[in-house]
XYZ file of N, CA and C in Angstrom:
684
model
N -11.684 66.117 -4.797
C -11.545 65.783 -6.220
C -11.475 67.063 -7.053
N -10.806 66.971 -8.218
C -10.751 68.102 -9.124
C -12.141 68.323 -9.718
N -12.590 69.536 -9.745
C -13.931 69.844 -10.213
C -13.905 70.428 -11.625
N -15.054 70.309 -12.296
C -15.258 70.931 -13.610
C -14.187 70.555 -14.613
N -13.837 69.249 -14.656
C -12.875 68.804 -15.655
C -13.554 68.754 -17.022
N -12.836 69.083 -18.097
C -13.428 69.013 -19.426
C -13.634 67.569 -19.841
N -14.482 67.392 -20.835
C -14.721 66.064 -21.384
C -13.412 65.507 -21.924
N -12.989 64.338 -21.406
C -11.700 63.775 -21.792
C -11.697 63.273 -23.226
N -12.856 63.179 -23.848
C -12.896 62.766 -25.249
C -12.626 63.935 -26.181
N -12.749 65.132 -25.656
C -12.534 66.320 -26.476
C -11.061 66.701 -26.475
N -10.720 67.667 -27.310
C -9.344 68.128 -27.339
C -9.089 69.142 -26.247
N -7.897 69.752 -26.316
C -7.540 70.853 -25.422
C -7.437 70.466 -23.952
N -7.182 69.201 -23.646
C -6.902 68.835 -22.271
C -5.511 69.347 -21.914
N -5.385 69.958 -20.753
C -4.112 70.508 -20.300
C -3.283 69.395 -19.674
N -2.039 69.248 -20.128
C -1.229 68.089 -19.747
C 0.165 68.513 -19.297
N 0.651 67.882 -18.230
C 2.040 68.018 -17.798
C 2.767 66.721 -18.145
N 3.934 66.853 -18.738
C 4.727 65.693 -19.148
C 6.054 65.693 -18.401
N 6.464 64.515 -17.909
C 7.756 64.379 -17.239
C 8.505 63.198 -17.836
N 9.624 63.500 -18.510
C 10.476 62.480 -19.143
C 11.879 63.053 -19.248
N 12.875 62.298 -18.754
C 14.232 62.855 -18.724
C 14.977 62.715 -20.049
N 14.573 61.778 -20.904
C 15.233 61.619 -22.200
C 14.683 62.652 -23.179
N 15.532 63.553 -23.630
C 15.083 64.695 -24.434
C 14.368 64.263 -25.714
N 14.919 63.271 -26.419
C 14.309 62.850 -27.679
C 12.914 62.277 -27.455
N 12.774 61.436 -26.430
C 11.465 60.851 -26.144
C 10.501 61.925 -25.657
N 10.987 62.838 -24.833
C 10.127 63.921 -24.337
C 9.607 64.772 -25.491
N 10.496 65.159 -26.405
C 10.072 65.972 -27.548
C 9.097 65.203 -28.437
N 9.359 63.903 -28.599
C 8.458 63.089 -29.415
C 7.077 62.982 -28.804
N 7.024 62.802 -27.486
C 5.731 62.721 -26.802
C 4.988 64.049 -26.859
N 5.717 65.148 -26.740
C 5.089 66.466 -26.847
C 4.411 66.610 -28.205
N 5.126 66.268 -29.275
C 4.561 66.402 -30.624
C 3.363 65.466 -30.808
N 3.498 64.234 -30.314
C 2.412 63.260 -30.459
C 1.155 63.741 -29.733
N 1.328 64.174 -28.506
C 0.173 64.592 -27.712
C -0.453 65.875 -28.243
N 0.381 66.788 -28.712
C -0.159 68.016 -29.320
C -0.952 67.688 -30.584
N -0.481 66.712 -31.343
C -1.180 66.311 -32.571
C -2.561 65.737 -32.270
N -2.756 65.259 -31.043
C -4.052 64.700 -30.650
C -4.849 65.671 -29.787
N -4.485 66.947 -29.830
C -5.313 67.967 -29.217
C -4.996 68.316 -27.787
N -3.915 67.769 -27.228
C -3.553 68.113 -25.853
C -2.762 69.415 -25.830
N -2.977 70.190 -24.780
C -2.193 71.402 -24.558
C -1.112 71.078 -23.525
N 0.144 71.107 -23.928
C 1.237 70.784 -23.020
C 1.584 72.043 -22.221
N 1.199 72.062 -20.954
C 1.434 73.255 -20.136
C 2.817 73.232 -19.494
N 3.431 72.045 -19.425
C 4.796 71.935 -18.911
C 5.371 70.596 -19.347
N 6.661 70.606 -19.728
C 7.387 69.381 -20.071
C 8.711 69.445 -19.320
N 8.857 68.602 -18.300
C 9.998 68.692 -17.397
C 10.814 67.399 -17.431
N 12.033 67.456 -16.816
C 12.919 66.295 -16.881
C 13.420 65.826 -15.522
N 12.788 66.294 -14.422
C 13.230 65.844 -13.106
C 12.085 65.933 -12.096
N 12.264 65.225 -10.967
C 11.220 65.130 -9.962
C 10.792 66.442 -9.339
N 11.729 67.267 -8.850
C 11.329 68.528 -8.227
C 10.544 69.439 -9.170
N 10.974 69.526 -10.437
C 10.258 70.369 -11.401
C 8.886 69.790 -11.713
N 8.789 68.459 -11.695
C 7.492 67.827 -11.929
C 6.512 68.197 -10.826
N 6.917 68.050 -9.580
C 6.033 68.383 -8.470
C 5.589 69.841 -8.549
N 6.531 70.724 -8.829
C 6.212 72.145 -8.940
C 5.187 72.386 -10.042
N 5.396 71.757 -11.216
C 4.485 71.956 -12.349
C 3.088 71.416 -12.050
N 3.015 70.254 -11.402
C 1.717 69.649 -11.109
C 0.913 70.504 -10.130
N 1.564 70.989 -9.095
C 0.867 71.789 -8.091
C 0.495 73.159 -8.650
N 1.374 73.729 -9.469
C 1.118 75.059 -10.021
C 0.037 75.038 -11.089
N 0.131 74.096 -12.026
C -0.785 74.094 -13.175
C -2.074 73.308 -12.920
N -2.041 72.325 -11.996
C -3.208 71.472 -11.754
C -3.792 71.005 -13.092
N -3.009 70.268 -13.875
C -3.441 69.893 -15.224
C -4.609 68.914 -15.212
N -5.225 68.760 -16.369
C -6.296 67.780 -16.520
C -5.751 66.365 -16.454
N -4.471 66.192 -16.784
C -3.824 64.881 -16.723
C -2.313 65.080 -16.806
N -1.559 64.152 -16.224
C -0.099 64.181 -16.311
C 0.404 62.835 -16.796
N 1.433 62.851 -17.631
C 2.108 61.639 -18.097
C 3.517 61.686 -17.513
N 3.847 60.682 -16.697
C 5.035 60.763 -15.855
C 5.895 59.511 -15.978
N 7.179 59.689 -16.269
C 8.130 58.583 -16.233
C 8.447 58.274 -14.767
N 8.456 56.995 -14.399
C 8.742 56.619 -13.014
C 10.138 57.076 -12.599
N 11.133 56.820 -13.449
C 12.525 57.099 -13.087
C 12.950 58.464 -13.623
N 13.184 59.386 -12.699
C 13.602 60.735 -13.056
C 14.774 61.162 -12.182
N 15.568 62.134 -12.648
C 16.582 62.729 -11.781
C 15.872 63.400 -10.596
N 16.537 63.542 -9.438
C 17.962 63.267 -9.258
C 18.305 61.843 -8.835
N 17.336 61.020 -8.412
C 17.687 59.695 -7.882
C 17.665 58.599 -8.932
N 16.882 58.782 -10.000
C 16.697 57.757 -11.034
C 16.177 56.447 -10.441
N 15.381 56.545 -9.379
C 14.738 55.352 -8.830
C 13.246 55.451 -9.134
N 12.477 55.994 -8.190
C 11.045 56.192 -8.441
C 10.670 57.651 -8.210
N 11.595 58.547 -8.576
C 11.407 59.980 -8.342
C 10.123 60.513 -8.971
N 9.836 60.073 -10.190
C 8.637 60.546 -10.872
C 7.370 60.095 -10.175
N 7.331 58.834 -9.776
C 6.172 58.311 -9.070
C 5.956 59.041 -7.754
N 7.013 59.236 -6.991
C 6.877 59.892 -5.687
C 6.420 61.344 -5.837
N 6.929 62.028 -6.863
C 6.479 63.402 -7.108
C 4.995 63.417 -7.466
N 4.571 62.436 -8.268
C 3.159 62.354 -8.659
C 2.274 62.072 -7.447
N 2.708 61.159 -6.588
C 1.925 60.825 -5.396
C 1.829 62.021 -4.448
N 2.935 62.756 -4.299
C 2.912 63.942 -3.447
C 1.967 64.997 -4.029
N 1.981 65.132 -5.366
C 1.072 66.091 -6.011
C -0.379 65.695 -5.776
N -0.689 64.390 -5.800
C -2.065 63.937 -5.549
C -2.467 64.166 -4.097
N -1.505 64.155 -3.202
C -1.825 64.479 -1.812
C -2.182 65.960 -1.678
N -1.490 66.786 -2.451
C -1.750 68.231 -2.385
C -2.960 68.626 -3.234
N -3.157 67.905 -4.325
C -4.288 68.182 -5.223
C -5.066 66.875 -5.384
N -5.935 66.539 -4.455
C -6.643 65.255 -4.493
C -7.344 65.007 -5.823
N -7.182 63.788 -6.335
C -7.835 63.412 -7.579
C -7.088 63.799 -8.833
N -5.900 64.393 -8.701
C -5.122 64.803 -9.868
C -4.835 63.587 -10.756
N -5.281 63.583 -12.021
C -5.099 62.416 -12.886
C -3.634 62.213 -13.290
N -3.128 61.004 -13.056
C -1.728 60.685 -13.314
C -1.622 59.383 -14.099
N -0.894 59.411 -15.208
C -0.557 58.199 -15.954
C 0.956 58.012 -15.869
N 1.387 56.915 -15.266
C 2.803 56.646 -15.060
C 3.317 55.681 -16.134
N 4.520 55.967 -16.631
C 5.181 55.103 -17.600
C 6.388 54.452 -16.941
N 6.571 53.149 -17.188
C 7.681 52.421 -16.587
C 8.231 51.405 -17.584
N 9.511 51.132 -17.481
C 10.113 50.119 -18.355
C 9.838 48.711 -17.864
N 9.562 48.555 -16.574
C 9.405 47.232 -15.981
C 8.121 47.150 -15.169
N 7.617 45.927 -14.998
C 6.431 45.698 -14.193
C 6.812 45.721 -12.717
N 6.255 46.653 -11.985
C 6.467 46.742 -10.542
C 5.102 46.822 -9.866
N 4.718 45.748 -9.163
C 3.410 45.715 -8.516
C 3.237 46.868 -7.529
N 4.315 47.220 -6.824
C 4.221 48.276 -5.818
C 3.796 49.603 -6.439
N 4.297 49.901 -7.657
C 3.946 51.162 -8.303
C 2.439 51.251 -8.515
N 1.861 50.179 -9.067
C 0.423 50.175 -9.336
C -0.371 50.286 -8.037
N 0.073 49.592 -7.006
C -0.628 49.639 -5.726
C -0.577 51.036 -5.116
N 0.578 51.676 -5.169
C 0.702 53.016 -4.601
C -0.199 54.005 -5.330
N -0.277 53.875 -6.651
C -1.106 54.789 -7.418
C -2.577 54.677 -7.043
N -3.030 53.460 -6.787
C -4.439 53.216 -6.521
C -4.805 53.292 -5.046
N -3.812 53.514 -4.195
C -4.013 53.353 -2.758
C -5.112 54.241 -2.179
N -5.320 55.446 -2.743
C -6.336 56.328 -2.157
C -7.745 55.997 -2.633
N -7.860 55.051 -3.580
C -9.171 54.564 -3.997
C -9.992 55.520 -4.829
N -9.368 56.574 -5.374
C -10.147 57.578 -6.107
C -10.085 57.423 -7.622
N -9.215 56.561 -8.139
C -9.104 56.414 -9.585
C -8.322 57.542 -10.221
N -8.545 57.755 -11.516
C -7.817 58.760 -12.294
C -6.319 58.481 -12.284
N -5.976 57.195 -12.423
C -4.572 56.801 -12.459
C -4.363 55.734 -13.530
N -3.128 55.664 -14.021
C -2.781 54.640 -14.992
C -1.329 54.236 -14.833
N -1.017 53.035 -15.297
C 0.338 52.513 -15.217
C 0.593 51.699 -16.487
N 1.391 52.235 -17.393
C 1.689 51.573 -18.657
C 3.181 51.325 -18.789
N 3.521 50.244 -19.468
C 4.903 50.042 -19.858
C 5.226 51.011 -20.992
N 6.471 51.466 -21.033
C 6.842 52.506 -21.996
C 6.617 52.097 -23.442
N 6.715 50.804 -23.719
C 6.522 50.347 -25.093
C 5.151 50.716 -25.635
N 4.180 50.938 -24.755
C 2.810 51.229 -25.197
C 2.708 52.567 -25.923
N 3.669 53.465 -25.711
C 3.573 54.769 -26.372
C 3.716 54.631 -27.882
N 4.278 53.506 -28.347
C 4.455 53.313 -29.785
C 3.155 52.879 -30.467
N 2.173 52.459 -29.682
C 0.830 52.224 -30.210
C 0.033 53.485 -29.899
N 0.055 54.418 -30.829
C -0.476 55.752 -30.580
C -1.917 55.742 -30.098
N -2.765 54.982 -30.762
C -4.187 54.985 -30.388
C -4.391 54.451 -28.979
N -3.689 53.369 -28.649
C -3.813 52.780 -27.314
C -3.318 53.748 -26.248
N -2.197 54.389 -26.522
C -1.605 55.318 -25.562
C -2.514 56.527 -25.333
N -2.954 57.145 -26.411
C -3.805 58.333 -26.288
C -5.119 57.987 -25.602
N -5.668 56.820 -25.922
C -6.904 56.384 -25.270
C -6.696 56.248 -23.765
N -5.541 55.708 -23.372
C -5.240 55.549 -21.951
C -5.130 56.906 -21.262
N -4.479 57.863 -21.917
C -4.346 59.206 -21.341
C -5.722 59.825 -21.138
N -6.590 59.719 -22.135
C -7.935 60.298 -22.031
C -8.759 59.581 -20.954
N -8.601 58.270 -20.845
C -9.351 57.505 -19.852
C -8.981 57.955 -18.441
N -7.679 58.144 -18.212
C -7.219 58.614 -16.902
C -7.722 60.032 -16.637
N -7.666 60.890 -17.659
C -8.156 62.262 -17.507
C -9.632 62.287 -17.141
N -10.381 61.294 -17.613
C -11.816 61.227 -17.334
C -12.120 60.618 -15.971
N -11.061 60.236 -15.218
C -11.268 59.704 -13.877
C -11.207 58.199 -13.774
N -10.884 57.520 -14.899
C -10.816 56.070 -14.886
C -9.422 55.550 -14.584
N -9.238 54.253 -14.808
C -7.932 53.628 -14.628
C -7.458 53.062 -15.958
N -6.146 52.942 -16.098
C -5.561 52.364 -17.309
C -4.320 51.575 -16.905
N -4.492 50.290 -16.671
C -3.389 49.426 -16.280
C -2.934 48.598 -17.484
N -1.630 48.518 -17.675
C -1.067 47.819 -18.812
C -1.457 46.340 -18.791
N -1.884 45.775 -19.924
C -2.263 44.358 -19.955
C -1.155 43.427 -19.472
N 0.103 43.757 -19.767
C 1.204 42.907 -19.309
C 1.353 42.974 -17.796
N 1.147 44.162 -17.246
C 1.179 44.316 -15.794
C 0.091 43.446 -15.170
N -1.117 43.538 -15.714
C -2.243 42.786 -15.185
C -2.004 41.289 -15.306
N -1.466 40.856 -16.435
C -1.204 39.436 -16.656
C -0.233 38.876 -15.622
N 0.830 39.622 -15.351
C 1.832 39.148 -14.392
C 1.285 39.158 -12.970
N 0.478 40.182 -12.655
C -0.092 40.239 -11.322
C -1.113 39.128 -11.121
N -1.851 38.803 -12.178
C -2.831 37.731 -12.092
C -2.138 36.413 -11.777
N -1.000 36.162 -12.432
C -0.254 34.925 -12.187
C 0.220 34.846 -10.741
N 0.569 36.002 -10.165
C 1.065 36.024 -8.779
C -0.052 35.878 -7.761
N -1.213 36.484 -8.066
C -2.249 36.621 -7.049
C -3.409 35.654 -7.167
N -3.415 34.817 -8.199
C -4.598 34.024 -8.493
C -4.971 33.072 -7.353
N -4.022 32.660 -6.521
C -4.327 31.748 -5.421
C -4.638 32.479 -4.113
N -4.496 33.789 -4.118
C -4.719 34.555 -2.905
C -6.203 34.753 -2.643
N -6.598 34.696 -1.398
C -7.964 35.015 -1.019
C -8.070 36.508 -0.737
N -9.196 37.143 -1.083
C -10.442 36.545 -1.579
C -10.489 36.326 -3.092
N -9.406 36.617 -3.802
C -9.421 36.438 -5.257
C -9.682 34.989 -5.656
N -9.273 34.052 -4.798
C -9.470 32.641 -5.119
C -10.945 32.278 -5.201
N -11.810 33.121 -4.638
C -13.246 32.847 -4.696
C -13.843 33.152 -6.071
N -13.136 33.918 -6.880
C -13.660 34.308 -8.182
C -13.598 33.149 -9.165
N -14.611 33.080 -10.027
C -14.586 32.097 -11.104
C -13.597 32.550 -12.178
N -13.298 31.654 -13.105
C -12.381 31.990 -14.195
C -12.917 33.174 -14.994
N -14.211 33.189 -15.269
C -14.803 34.296 -16.036
C -14.759 35.587 -15.232
N -15.017 35.516 -13.934
C -14.949 36.711 -13.101
C -13.538 37.277 -13.056
N -12.526 36.412 -13.048
C -11.150 36.893 -13.078
C -10.850 37.577 -14.405
N -11.414 37.041 -15.502
C -11.240 37.694 -16.802
C -11.862 39.081 -16.799
N -13.056 39.184 -16.224
C -13.740 40.479 -16.150
C -12.937 41.447 -15.290
N -12.434 40.982 -14.157
C -11.661 41.843 -13.263
C -10.355 42.278 -13.922
N -9.746 41.375 -14.687
C -8.522 41.714 -15.409
C -8.771 42.855 -16.387
N -9.866 42.785 -17.136
C -10.202 43.833 -18.087
C -10.643 45.108 -17.369
N -11.303 44.958 -16.240
C -11.671 46.113 -15.424
C -10.410 46.850 -14.977
N -9.379 46.084 -14.610
C -8.122 46.677 -14.170
C -7.429 47.433 -15.300
N -7.613 46.959 -16.525
C -7.050 47.676 -17.670
C -7.769 48.998 -17.898
N -8.970 49.123 -17.342
C -9.733 50.358 -17.494
C -10.916 50.222 -18.428
N -11.245 48.994 -18.813
C -12.341 48.780 -19.767
C -13.703 49.017 -19.113
N -14.605 49.632 -19.860
C -15.991 49.796 -19.424
C -16.710 48.463 -19.588
N -17.933 48.374 -19.056
C -18.710 47.154 -19.232
C -18.949 46.848 -20.704
N -19.187 47.903 -21.500
C -19.407 47.701 -22.938
C -18.154 47.140 -23.599
N -16.988 47.668 -23.222
C -15.733 47.188 -23.805
C -15.444 45.754 -23.374
N -15.733 45.437 -22.113
C -15.536 44.065 -21.624
C -16.458 43.118 -22.381
N -17.693 43.552 -22.594
C -18.659 42.749 -23.340
C -18.127 42.401 -24.727
N -17.569 43.411 -25.406
C -17.042 43.194 -26.753
C -15.822 42.281 -26.739
N -14.953 42.447 -25.750
C -13.725 41.647 -25.682
C -14.023 40.176 -25.380
N -15.030 39.934 -24.541
C -15.325 38.567 -24.113
C -16.473 37.926 -24.898
N -17.084 38.697 -25.813
C -18.185 38.195 -26.640
C -19.363 37.712 -25.783
N -19.691 38.519 -24.772
C -20.861 38.238 -23.939
C -21.694 39.511 -23.870
N -22.918 39.392 -23.361
C -23.793 40.562 -23.273
C -23.349 41.485 -22.146
N -23.744 42.764 -22.252
C -23.442 43.705 -21.178
C -24.152 43.287 -19.889
N -25.309 42.668 -20.036
C -26.021 42.186 -18.855
C -25.207 41.133 -18.118
N -24.558 40.254 -18.887
C -23.726 39.217 -18.267
C -22.530 39.843 -17.565
N -21.942 40.864 -18.202
C -20.801 41.550 -17.589
C -21.233 42.219 -16.285
N -22.391 42.864 -16.315
C -22.907 43.525 -15.118
C -23.113 42.517 -13.987
N -23.608 41.347 -14.321
C -23.803 40.297 -13.315
C -22.469 39.848 -12.737
N -21.463 39.695 -13.614
C -20.141 39.282 -13.146
C -19.531 40.340 -12.228
N -19.674 41.622 -12.605
C -19.087 42.684 -11.776
C -19.771 42.745 -10.416
N -21.087 42.525 -10.400
C -21.809 42.501 -9.121
C -21.285 41.379 -8.234
N -21.046 40.209 -8.847
C -20.508 39.077 -8.090
C -19.103 39.374 -7.575
N -18.310 40.041 -8.412
C -16.945 40.394 -8.011
C -16.967 41.303 -6.797
N -17.802 42.344 -6.847
C -17.891 43.282 -5.733
C -18.322 42.556 -4.448
N -19.268 41.632 -4.583
C -19.763 40.901 -3.413
C -18.671 40.003 -2.827
N -17.969 39.283 -3.686
C -16.941 38.364 -3.206
C -15.739 39.094 -2.611
N -15.491 40.311 -3.088
C -14.381 41.094 -2.543
C -14.834 42.008 -1.412
N -16.107 41.852 -1.004
C -16.674 42.638 0.112
C -16.573 44.134 -0.123
N -16.887 44.547 -1.352
C -16.854 45.965 -1.712
C -18.283 46.476 -1.744
N -18.593 47.390 -0.846
C -19.957 47.889 -0.702
C -19.944 49.410 -0.678
N -20.201 50.029 -1.833
C -20.285 51.483 -1.927
C -21.233 51.817 -3.065
N -21.911 52.933 -2.955
C -22.886 53.320 -3.973
C -22.217 53.936 -5.197
N -20.958 54.305 -5.084
C -20.247 54.959 -6.184
C -19.624 53.899 -7.087
N -20.139 53.775 -8.319
C -19.676 52.730 -9.235
C -18.201 52.880 -9.562
N -17.733 54.124 -9.778
C -16.320 54.342 -10.095
C -15.439 53.881 -8.943
N -15.810 54.261 -7.725
C -15.023 53.857 -6.573
C -15.035 52.349 -6.385
N -16.168 51.718 -6.663
C -16.236 50.262 -6.527
C -15.258 49.585 -7.483
N -15.183 50.090 -8.704
C -14.265 49.502 -9.675
C -12.814 49.707 -9.243
N -12.500 50.895 -8.748
C -11.141 51.174 -8.288
C -10.776 50.278 -7.105
N -11.704 50.119 -6.157
C -11.442 49.281 -4.996
C -11.270 47.818 -5.391
N -12.030 47.379 -6.397
C -11.885 46.007 -6.872
C -10.516 45.797 -7.499
N -10.075 46.763 -8.288
C -8.754 46.672 -8.902
C -7.672 46.702 -7.834
N -7.854 47.536 -6.821
C -6.880 47.616 -5.739
C -6.796 46.291 -4.992
N -7.944 45.666 -4.731
C -7.944 44.357 -4.079
C -7.221 43.327 -4.943
N -7.430 43.435 -6.228
C -6.774 42.542 -7.177
C -5.259 42.691 -7.130
N -4.783 43.945 -7.081
C -3.349 44.208 -7.044
C -2.744 43.841 -5.690
N -3.540 43.987 -4.629
C -3.021 43.729 -3.287
C -2.981 42.254 -2.928
N -3.744 41.437 -3.636
C -3.771 40.026 -3.274
C -4.370 39.852 -1.900
N -3.620 39.301 -0.972
C -4.141 39.032 0.366
C -3.975 40.206 1.300
N -3.289 41.306 0.839
C -3.037 42.425 1.749
C -4.329 43.131 2.116
């Protein structure tokens, strides 16, 4: 894991940005700089992204899935390769469409510090910046629309079928990256109730680890994987 990361709530987080559309890239640079991020590299293709991530080892990266030269999942693959070389490197991926495989690949190593948002989310500045900071702090940030569609696909799959309706709501918000306090506020229940639900979720999904962050990541991964 990356050591001695700065507080993600503070400014001056070092960030690598990958976006092939010049206007959007420049706009994101200005937006992120206005919120205290230091842009150490802004690139427009997969090979340059991988080079920048390995060289700079930023506190967080914001990466478009589709980049030259293939315009398929070049950005995602470069990010995954960078995480193999720099374990725990925080990555937030932007995509125009919901692709379950992208979210699963990002979470596959079970370490967290990943996010997957639809590109439209960048227009909600507070939501977008919060997601970037959450990923930089080692958490997850999954787009609500992504989670909603995956829930519809996986709700009948075991062991997810063992969860109650409320537990599925808690897991859905957990997948978005919400803390217990945030889940409590969203569902209008006590933090104690949320803690009880999360304990039940971990038990039903057979997740047994002393690391709370890893348990949440593994629960989200089980949620995305369905029966896999």
